[in-house]
PDB file of C-alpha atoms in Angstrom:
ATOM      1  CA  MET A  71     -30.603-109.933  22.753  1.00 44.00           C
ATOM      2  CA  ASN A  72     -33.992-111.545  22.117  1.00 57.00           C
ATOM      3  CA  THR A  73     -34.382-112.077  18.384  1.00 59.00           C
ATOM      4  CA  LEU A  74     -37.854-113.641  18.526  1.00 71.00           C
ATOM      5  CA  GLU A  75     -40.540-111.210  17.436  1.00 74.00           C
ATOM      6  CA  ASN A  76     -43.709-112.806  18.809  1.00 75.00           C
ATOM      7  CA  ASN A  77     -46.325-111.324  16.472  1.00 83.00           C
ATOM      8  CA  ALA A  78     -49.948-111.627  17.657  1.00 86.00           C
ATOM      9  CA  PHE A  79     -51.108-111.766  14.036  1.00 87.00           C
ATOM     10  CA  PHE A  80     -49.046-114.931  13.511  1.00 89.00           C
ATOM     11  CA  TRP A  81     -50.960-116.634  16.330  1.00 92.00           C
ATOM     12  CA  GLN A  82     -54.264-115.445  14.885  1.00 92.00           C
ATOM     13  CA  LYS A  83     -53.358-117.132  11.599  1.00 92.00           C
ATOM     14  CA  LEU A  84     -52.568-120.389  13.435  1.00 94.00           C
ATOM     15  CA  ASP A  85     -55.923-120.189  15.250  1.00 94.00           C
ATOM     16  CA  THR A  86     -57.663-119.691  11.896  1.00 93.00           C
ATOM     17  CA  LEU A  87     -55.876-122.748  10.454  1.00 93.00           C
ATOM     18  CA  PHE A  88     -57.036-124.792  13.429  1.00 95.00           C
ATOM     19  CA  PHE A  89     -60.635-123.487  13.446  1.00 94.00           C
ATOM     20  CA  SER A  90     -61.045-124.018   9.699  1.00 94.00           C
ATOM     21  CA  SER A  91     -59.654-127.560   9.679  1.00 95.00           C
ATOM     22  CA  LYS A  92     -60.644-130.952  11.048  1.00 95.00           C
ATOM     23  CA  LEU A  93     -58.426-132.355  13.791  1.00 96.00           C
ATOM     24  CA  VAL A  94     -57.803-136.079  13.358  1.00 97.00           C
ATOM     25  CA  VAL A  95     -56.322-137.737  16.453  1.00 97.00           C
ATOM     26  CA  ASP A  96     -54.580-140.846  15.174  1.00 94.00           C
ATOM     27  CA  ARG A  97     -52.408-141.444  18.245  1.00 95.00           C
ATOM     28  CA  PRO A  98     -54.357-141.020  21.489  1.00 97.00           C
ATOM     29  CA  ARG A  99     -52.600-140.167  24.743  1.00 97.00           C
ATOM     30  CA  TYR A 100     -50.341-142.996  26.008  1.00 95.00           C
ATOM     31  CA  THR A 101     -50.170-144.679  22.578  1.00 95.00           C
ATOM     32  CA  VAL A 102     -46.810-146.280  21.815  1.00 94.00           C
ATOM     33  CA  HIS A 103     -45.043-144.921  18.725  1.00 89.00           C
ATOM     34  CA  TYR A 104     -45.519-147.213  15.720  1.00 86.00           C
ATOM     35  CA  LYS A 105     -41.749-147.469  15.049  1.00 83.00           C
ATOM     36  CA  TYR A 106     -40.112-146.899  18.437  1.00 82.00           C
ATOM     37  CA  SER A 107     -41.615-148.822  21.358  1.00 87.00           C
ATOM     38  CA  ASN A 108     -39.805-146.665  23.928  1.00 85.00           C
ATOM     39  CA  LEU A 109     -41.701-143.529  22.755  1.00 88.00           C
ATOM     40  CA  VAL A 110     -45.134-143.022  24.321  1.00 93.00           C
ATOM     41  CA  TYR A 111     -47.307-140.057  23.334  1.00 95.00           C
ATOM     42  CA  PRO A 112     -47.919-137.910  26.444  1.00 96.00           C
ATOM     43  CA  VAL A 113     -51.062-136.235  24.999  1.00 97.00           C
ATOM     44  CA  ASP A 114     -53.341-136.829  22.006  1.00 97.00           C
ATOM     45  CA  TYR A 115     -51.435-136.457  18.742  1.00 97.00           C
ATOM     46  CA  GLY A 116     -52.821-135.991  15.289  1.00 96.00           C
ATOM     47  CA  TYR A 117     -53.057-133.647  12.354  1.00 96.00           C
ATOM     48  CA  LEU A 118     -55.228-131.072  10.610  1.00 96.00           C
ATOM     49  CA  SER A 119     -56.680-133.069   7.728  1.00 93.00           C
ATOM     50  CA  ASP A 120     -56.901-130.417   5.020  1.00 90.00           C
ATOM     51  CA  THR A 121     -53.581-128.647   5.600  1.00 90.00           C
ATOM     52  CA  THR A 122     -50.015-129.007   4.370  1.00 85.00           C
ATOM     53  CA  GLY A 123     -46.933-128.603   6.536  1.00 78.00           C
ATOM     54  CA  SER A 124     -43.321-128.162   5.520  1.00 73.00           C
ATOM     55  CA  ASP A 125     -42.936-131.924   5.003  1.00 74.00           C
ATOM     56  CA  GLN A 126     -45.888-131.930   2.549  1.00 78.00           C
ATOM     57  CA  ALA A 127     -47.927-133.890   5.109  1.00 81.00           C
ATOM     58  CA  PRO A 128     -50.749-132.326   7.144  1.00 93.00           C
ATOM     59  CA  ILE A 129     -49.844-130.008  10.043  1.00 94.00           C
ATOM     60  CA  ASP A 130     -49.204-131.971  13.253  1.00 95.00           C
ATOM     61  CA  VAL A 131     -51.032-131.193  16.502  1.00 97.00           C
ATOM     62  CA  PHE A 132     -50.489-132.125  20.139  1.00 98.00           C
ATOM     63  CA  LYS A 133     -53.884-131.787  21.918  1.00 98.00           C
ATOM     64  CA  GLY A 134     -53.776-131.483  25.684  1.00 97.00           C
ATOM     65  CA  SER A 135     -56.427-131.831  28.382  1.00 96.00           C
ATOM     66  CA  GLN A 136     -57.450-128.184  28.667  1.00 95.00           C
ATOM     67  CA  LYS A 137     -60.732-127.143  27.056  1.00 94.00           C
ATOM     68  CA  THR A 138     -59.569-124.559  24.540  1.00 90.00           C
ATOM     69  CA  ASN A 139     -59.205-124.364  20.791  1.00 88.00           C
ATOM     70  CA  GLN A 140     -56.551-121.664  20.852  1.00 91.00           C
ATOM     71  CA  VAL A 141     -52.992-122.451  19.775  1.00 96.00           C
ATOM     72  CA  GLY A 142     -51.034-121.897  22.980  1.00 96.00           C
ATOM     73  CA  ALA A 143     -47.580-122.758  21.677  1.00 97.00           C
ATOM     74  CA  ILE A 144     -45.688-124.378  18.850  1.00 97.00           C
ATOM     75  CA  VAL A 145     -42.764-126.739  18.846  1.00 97.00           C
ATOM     76  CA  VAL A 146     -40.130-126.658  16.142  1.00 96.00           C
ATOM     77  CA  SER A 147     -38.232-129.900  15.747  1.00 95.00           C
ATOM     78  CA  ALA A 148     -35.076-130.770  13.828  1.00 95.00           C
ATOM     79  CA  ASP A 149     -34.588-134.410  12.878  1.00 93.00           C
ATOM     80  CA  ILE A 150     -31.253-135.512  11.430  1.00 95.00           C
ATOM     81  CA  LEU A 151     -32.539-138.969  10.430  1.00 91.00           C
ATOM     82  CA  LYS A 152     -35.403-137.551   8.349  1.00 88.00           C
ATOM     83  CA  LYS A 153     -33.277-134.503   7.467  1.00 92.00           C
ATOM     84  CA  ASP A 154     -36.137-132.114   8.167  1.00 90.00           C
ATOM     85  CA  CYS A 155     -37.556-129.453  10.437  1.00 92.00           C
ATOM     86  CA  GLU A 156     -41.219-129.400  11.401  1.00 93.00           C
ATOM     87  CA  VAL A 157     -43.602-127.101  13.230  1.00 95.00           C
ATOM     88  CA  LYS A 158     -46.238-128.741  15.431  1.00 96.00           C
ATOM     89  CA  LEU A 159     -49.164-126.944  17.099  1.00 97.00           C
ATOM     90  CA  LEU A 160     -49.943-127.333  20.800  1.00 98.00           C
ATOM     91  CA  ILE A 161     -53.642-126.925  21.595  1.00 97.00           C
ATOM     92  CA  GLY A 162     -54.971-126.952  25.147  1.00 96.00           C
ATOM     93  CA  CYS A 163     -51.735-128.151  26.731  1.00 97.00           C
ATOM     94  CA  SER A 164     -51.100-127.377  30.384  1.00 96.00           C
ATOM     95  CA  GLU A 165     -47.611-126.332  31.460  1.00 96.00           C
ATOM     96  CA  GLU A 166     -46.956-129.912  32.581  1.00 97.00           C
ATOM     97  CA  GLU A 167     -48.194-131.319  29.252  1.00 97.00           C
ATOM     98  CA  GLU A 168     -45.973-128.859  27.342  1.00 97.00           C
ATOM     99  CA  HIS A 169     -43.022-130.134  29.374  1.00 97.00           C
ATOM    100  CA  GLU A 170     -43.996-133.756  28.605  1.00 97.00           C
ATOM    101  CA  VAL A 171     -44.249-132.977  24.862  1.00 97.00           C
ATOM    102  CA  LEU A 172     -40.769-131.416  24.947  1.00 96.00           C
ATOM    103  CA  GLU A 173     -39.382-134.443  26.777  1.00 95.00           C
ATOM    104  CA  PHE A 174     -41.050-136.720  24.215  1.00 94.00           C
ATOM    105  CA  LEU A 175     -39.553-134.818  21.257  1.00 94.00           C
ATOM    106  CA  ASN A 176     -36.086-134.477  22.801  1.00 95.00           C
ATOM    107  CA  GLN A 177     -35.467-138.004  24.068  1.00 90.00           C
ATOM    108  CA  THR A 178     -33.396-139.267  21.152  1.00 87.00           C
ATOM    109  CA  GLU A 179     -30.026-138.077  19.924  1.00 91.00           C
ATOM    110  CA  PHE A 180     -31.444-137.693  16.402  1.00 92.00           C
ATOM    111  CA  GLN A 181     -34.232-135.192  17.071  1.00 92.00           C
ATOM    112  CA  LYS A 182     -34.355-132.030  19.161  1.00 97.00           C
ATOM    113  CA  ALA A 183     -37.139-129.488  19.592  1.00 97.00           C
ATOM    114  CA  ILE A 184     -37.807-126.063  21.050  1.00 96.00           C
ATOM    115  CA  LEU A 185     -41.094-124.602  22.307  1.00 96.00           C
ATOM    116  CA  ILE A 186     -42.373-121.106  21.544  1.00 95.00           C
ATOM    117  CA  HIS A 187     -45.233-119.758  23.648  1.00 94.00           C
ATOM    118  CA  ARG A 188     -48.013-117.635  22.240  1.00 93.00           C
ATOM    119  CA  GLY A 189     -47.433-113.913  22.451  1.00 82.00           C
ATOM    120  CA  ASN A 190     -49.759-110.928  22.255  1.00 77.00           C
ATOM    121  CA  GLU A 191     -47.311-108.305  21.060  1.00 78.00           C
ATOM    122  CA  VAL A 192     -47.690-106.595  17.709  1.00 74.00           C
ATOM    123  CA  PRO A 193     -44.374-105.410  16.256  1.00 71.00           C
ATOM    124  CA  GLU A 194     -44.240-101.760  15.274  1.00 74.00           C
ATOM    125  CA  TRP A 195     -43.838-102.648  11.597  1.00 72.00           C
ATOM    126  CA  ALA A 196     -47.117-104.622  11.710  1.00 70.00           C
ATOM    127  CA  GLN A 197     -49.268-101.939  13.353  1.00 69.00           C
ATOM    128  CA  ASN A 198     -51.107-101.190  10.091  1.00 67.00           C
ATOM    129  CA  ASP A 199     -51.877-104.830   9.179  1.00 59.00           C
TER     130      ASP A 199
END
């Protein structure tokens, strides 16, 4: 049973967040993590400057090489050291870059992440939105 209801309106809201915010890339592709020298960012990484995520910091973004401003996927990560869960946007990531982001986020025993691709379905209950 698939319990994920991939609502197209959800993705529209993420696109609006991205379009209405300024992307700040503070860790360009191939930058070494500031704390862990074995972690290298596979794509540009940054944040939307005027937003707030679940950790009270700006929303995180992985920006790939494709020329698009549409949110193609999100990753949800659980970190037992920080005792938190975060949602990060993937913008313009190829399939290979998505795989590299997942490898990057899943390479320690303390943090694991899943990826959810953009969907176009509108659930029946949301037809009148």
